[in-house]
């Protein structure tokens, strides 16, 4: 009897599902992608509601290096085909969402990915708690796989616990026609990009717009987290600060009460003013508080643990459920790994997380070692390899502080491995330990106003103070068992070109020399 059990079953044909499908297909694995819709990328058929992506699409970088270009291309999936780049689909810096829909459909077709459309997964079981996963779709078809990867994204609205909130509109359903808000007083709950995107759309028609949330507004240019408020969506801030009728409310919405005439009375407890509570009238209330993972399809034998107020699955460094072996996650569902700090919630970040996941699966289940190259274990060779990588890599650039290159010392040679989750490198590899290479922002970088020239800055030639730098820069660490980790920072650079012999290369070479000399051969 033939074995119909797949090696891998992937739920979701969005960007992450297609990216993993590309790697599985290229490796010749038995896999299938289940997709609820009739085409890939269903999320982008609806979101963002106002149809402008905030993922940049910079076509003209001045570089010929395709790896460097990916630093400025936040929409392309990884492949060996230069025609399968999103930059061929739009000239706009912030593209239209319909271009993403078209791109994903072409990617799936060009790569020949095995996708079952119209196959919404409604139940996931694992009989006995081990062995193959069994997934049932809405038509009653069942699929079995040794490993399950969920790449379905976060689609369930994140509804805060507010009395009467069920009477408000949601970001998913509220009208996007500004004429529907003519002369109205509008409250938007949520200080993220969806809230401000919605507010900016209404500035010409609404009489009053208030945007509320319990926490201080966080701006992406300050925090370096691209999910915080982006400049492209911050038009309302200008109107607020220049005495228009719009405002940002810092406080908790305690109650949303729908009146008999269809208007609202909203109770807000303001922060930082002795918790003053005020009832404010509005004509419309729109909830823009994000999304969460829907774990309801999982049976008791394989239900994953959740974190961050049960919004996301709890993951190991191998993007695996902490409590369900062989249940992995890909794409925006992996953002618990660097929540509101990194890029795992976005294509330009998770495309590299998916590649790392695939390499992990290959090494664990198919005896395919993590890709590496051999180098002489001498300071000059190691410094040259690191400088070459940090000047080109897009993966470490996009997944800053999360993915790391690793150099493993083994006698007179060294192995250079690229793009491991940094905490997979936890126990030192090899008797002499290992070096990790990451790109990181400096400590407290999110507390520094990047436009305040009075803030203390280091000279870009001051390699001795490189560890004080706030901007993105390379960090090399030496890990050995039973010993505090030694770290070397390469000073930040305006053009992100770390190639000065005196400032960048020689201090790194000296660090390698000291650390290699400190351990037995």
XYZ file of C-alpha atoms in Angstrom, residues 186-436:
251
model
C -14.791 59.924 14.681
C -12.916 57.991 17.364
C -10.249 55.537 16.219
C -9.070 53.107 18.887
C -5.504 51.986 18.219
C -2.288 53.944 17.680
C -0.712 51.705 15.057
C -0.396 52.138 11.316
C -3.892 50.828 10.625
C -5.368 53.458 12.950
C -3.414 56.339 11.443
C -3.914 55.053 7.907
C -7.642 55.201 8.642
C -7.357 58.665 10.197
C -5.400 60.132 7.292
C -8.075 58.888 4.912
C -10.730 60.896 6.769
C -8.933 64.207 7.356
C -10.652 66.005 4.470
C -14.190 64.986 5.413
C -14.490 64.227 9.134
C -15.172 67.143 11.467
C -13.115 65.733 14.348
C -10.780 62.741 14.516
C -9.441 61.393 17.792
C -6.968 58.504 17.918
C -6.773 56.787 21.303
C -4.634 54.197 23.040
C -3.328 53.473 26.525
C 0.356 53.736 25.610
C 2.482 56.570 24.283
C 2.718 56.864 20.524
C 5.813 55.120 19.159
C 7.398 56.369 15.952
C 9.275 53.988 13.681
C 12.044 56.471 12.912
C 12.901 56.493 16.596
C 12.376 52.859 17.616
C 13.654 51.324 14.343
C 10.665 48.954 14.452
C 8.890 49.248 11.114
C 5.549 48.267 12.654
C 5.433 51.414 14.761
C 3.917 54.521 13.206
C 5.519 55.235 9.856
C 5.978 58.692 8.369
C 3.757 57.781 5.417
C 0.797 57.492 7.812
C 1.451 60.343 10.230
C -0.402 63.220 8.583
C -2.796 63.440 11.523
C 0.087 64.296 13.863
C 0.714 67.458 11.881
C -2.917 68.557 12.202
C -2.925 67.792 15.931
C 0.226 69.690 16.774
C -0.789 72.690 14.651
C -4.079 73.236 16.499
C -6.521 71.554 14.165
C -9.606 69.745 15.486
C -7.846 66.406 15.621
C -6.169 64.928 18.690
C -4.255 61.985 20.122
C -5.781 60.664 23.349
C -3.402 58.984 25.794
C -5.570 56.799 27.954
C -7.812 53.775 28.287
C -11.189 53.575 26.647
C -13.345 52.195 29.434
C -16.759 52.011 27.771
C -18.318 52.398 24.323
C -22.050 53.073 24.613
C -24.225 53.077 21.505
C -27.006 55.646 21.773
C -30.565 55.259 20.469
C -29.809 57.593 17.542
C -26.801 55.513 16.456
C -24.160 57.849 17.902
C -21.766 56.904 20.708
C -20.806 58.086 24.165
C -17.296 56.912 24.957
C -15.725 56.958 28.407
C -11.988 57.650 28.339
C -9.668 57.536 31.356
C -6.790 59.860 30.500
C -3.246 58.991 31.503
C -0.798 61.399 33.172
C -3.504 63.813 34.327
C -4.535 62.191 37.594
C -6.568 59.590 35.709
C -9.259 62.075 34.700
C -12.271 60.295 33.204
C -14.392 61.978 30.549
C -17.429 60.999 28.489
C -16.953 62.120 24.877
C -19.605 62.000 22.113
C -18.795 60.530 18.691
C -20.701 59.669 15.550
C -18.473 56.748 14.598
C -16.063 54.493 16.492
C -13.533 52.367 14.569
C -11.438 49.675 16.211
C -7.893 49.368 14.784
C -6.114 47.200 17.355
C -4.462 44.619 15.139
C -4.853 40.895 14.723
C -4.148 37.675 16.574
C -3.481 34.016 15.781
C -6.572 31.804 15.723
C -5.662 28.491 17.372
C -9.232 27.174 17.420
C -8.584 24.658 14.625
C -6.155 22.649 16.761
C -7.323 19.592 18.671
C -6.329 18.974 22.269
C -3.476 16.626 21.304
C -1.621 19.295 19.304
C -2.790 22.717 20.447
C 0.228 25.062 20.608
C 0.992 27.211 23.612
C 0.479 30.929 23.035
C 2.310 34.039 24.253
C 1.908 37.844 24.300
C -1.639 37.839 25.664
C -2.337 34.694 23.636
C -1.836 36.525 20.336
C 0.988 34.393 18.886
C 2.374 30.849 19.149
C 5.249 30.299 21.581
C 8.294 29.251 19.534
C 11.731 27.716 19.929
C 14.716 29.124 17.990
C 13.837 26.558 15.283
C 10.427 28.223 14.764
C 8.876 25.146 16.363
C 6.046 25.078 18.879
C 7.487 24.873 22.395
C 5.023 22.116 23.330
C 4.139 20.332 20.061
C 7.117 18.687 18.327
C 7.227 18.963 14.519
C 4.656 21.776 14.515
C 6.437 24.782 13.015
C 5.341 28.293 12.102
C 6.424 30.628 9.325
C 5.848 34.232 8.388
C 4.193 36.895 10.492
C 3.226 34.249 13.060
C 6.897 34.122 14.078
C 6.962 37.718 15.314
C 6.891 36.539 18.921
C 10.617 35.930 18.352
C 11.291 39.686 18.156
C 7.930 41.227 19.026
C 7.821 44.957 18.290
C 11.581 45.048 17.978
C 12.547 43.359 14.706
C 11.146 42.406 11.312
C 9.763 38.864 11.690
C 6.252 40.199 11.147
C 7.100 41.468 7.660
C 8.159 39.941 4.337
C 11.612 41.534 4.295
C 12.327 39.863 7.633
C 10.494 36.559 7.622
C 11.713 35.541 4.164
C 15.062 34.927 5.881
C 13.405 33.287 8.867
C 11.718 30.878 6.453
C 15.065 30.068 4.864
C 16.528 29.398 8.314
C 13.550 27.180 9.153
C 14.044 25.206 5.955
C 17.746 24.730 6.652
C 16.888 23.520 10.128
C 14.368 21.010 8.727
C 16.884 19.808 6.173
C 19.571 19.245 8.780
C 17.273 17.580 11.305
C 15.264 15.314 9.022
C 17.291 14.816 5.834
C 20.939 14.840 6.982
C 21.670 17.939 4.941
C 24.204 19.993 6.898
C 23.754 23.707 7.365
C 25.533 25.395 4.440
C 29.085 26.407 5.386
C 32.480 27.136 3.931
C 35.940 26.411 5.296
C 38.451 29.116 6.188
C 41.914 29.173 7.711
C 41.557 29.780 11.445
C 43.799 32.814 11.412
C 42.818 36.377 12.341
C 43.326 37.887 8.892
C 41.177 35.299 7.101
C 38.394 35.525 9.693
C 38.380 39.333 9.659
C 38.259 39.384 5.857
C 35.322 36.950 5.788
C 33.349 38.967 8.331
C 33.996 42.299 6.621
C 32.901 40.850 3.280
C 29.664 39.537 4.794
C 28.591 42.569 6.808
C 29.130 44.811 3.795
C 26.763 42.732 1.629
C 24.350 40.659 3.666
C 20.664 41.469 3.508
C 19.617 38.733 5.951
C 21.602 40.070 8.914
C 20.637 43.606 7.918
C 16.909 42.863 7.888
C 16.826 40.384 10.802
C 19.078 42.501 12.989
C 19.913 40.924 16.319
C 17.919 37.787 15.451
C 19.916 35.992 12.764
C 23.664 35.516 13.147
C 26.533 34.206 11.101
C 28.653 31.749 13.073
C 32.343 30.869 12.832
C 33.275 27.537 14.410
C 36.936 26.944 15.205
C 38.237 23.410 14.660
C 42.007 23.083 14.930
C 43.724 25.035 12.192
C 40.532 25.561 10.201
C 37.228 27.297 10.738
C 33.709 26.750 9.382
C 31.665 29.804 8.439
C 27.894 29.236 8.683
C 25.414 31.878 7.588
C 22.121 33.066 9.063
C 21.386 30.904 12.082
C 18.864 32.086 14.662
C 21.206 33.719 17.170
C 19.993 31.644 20.103
C 20.578 28.394 18.221
C 24.227 29.267 18.758
C 23.680 29.158 22.534
C 25.792 26.145 23.526
C 29.202 26.799 21.946
C 29.874 24.619 18.942
C 33.304 23.004 18.950
C 35.920 22.664 21.653
C 37.278 26.189 21.123
C 33.896 27.837 21.113
C 32.514 29.914 18.287
C 32.110 33.472 17.080
C 28.726 34.988 16.258
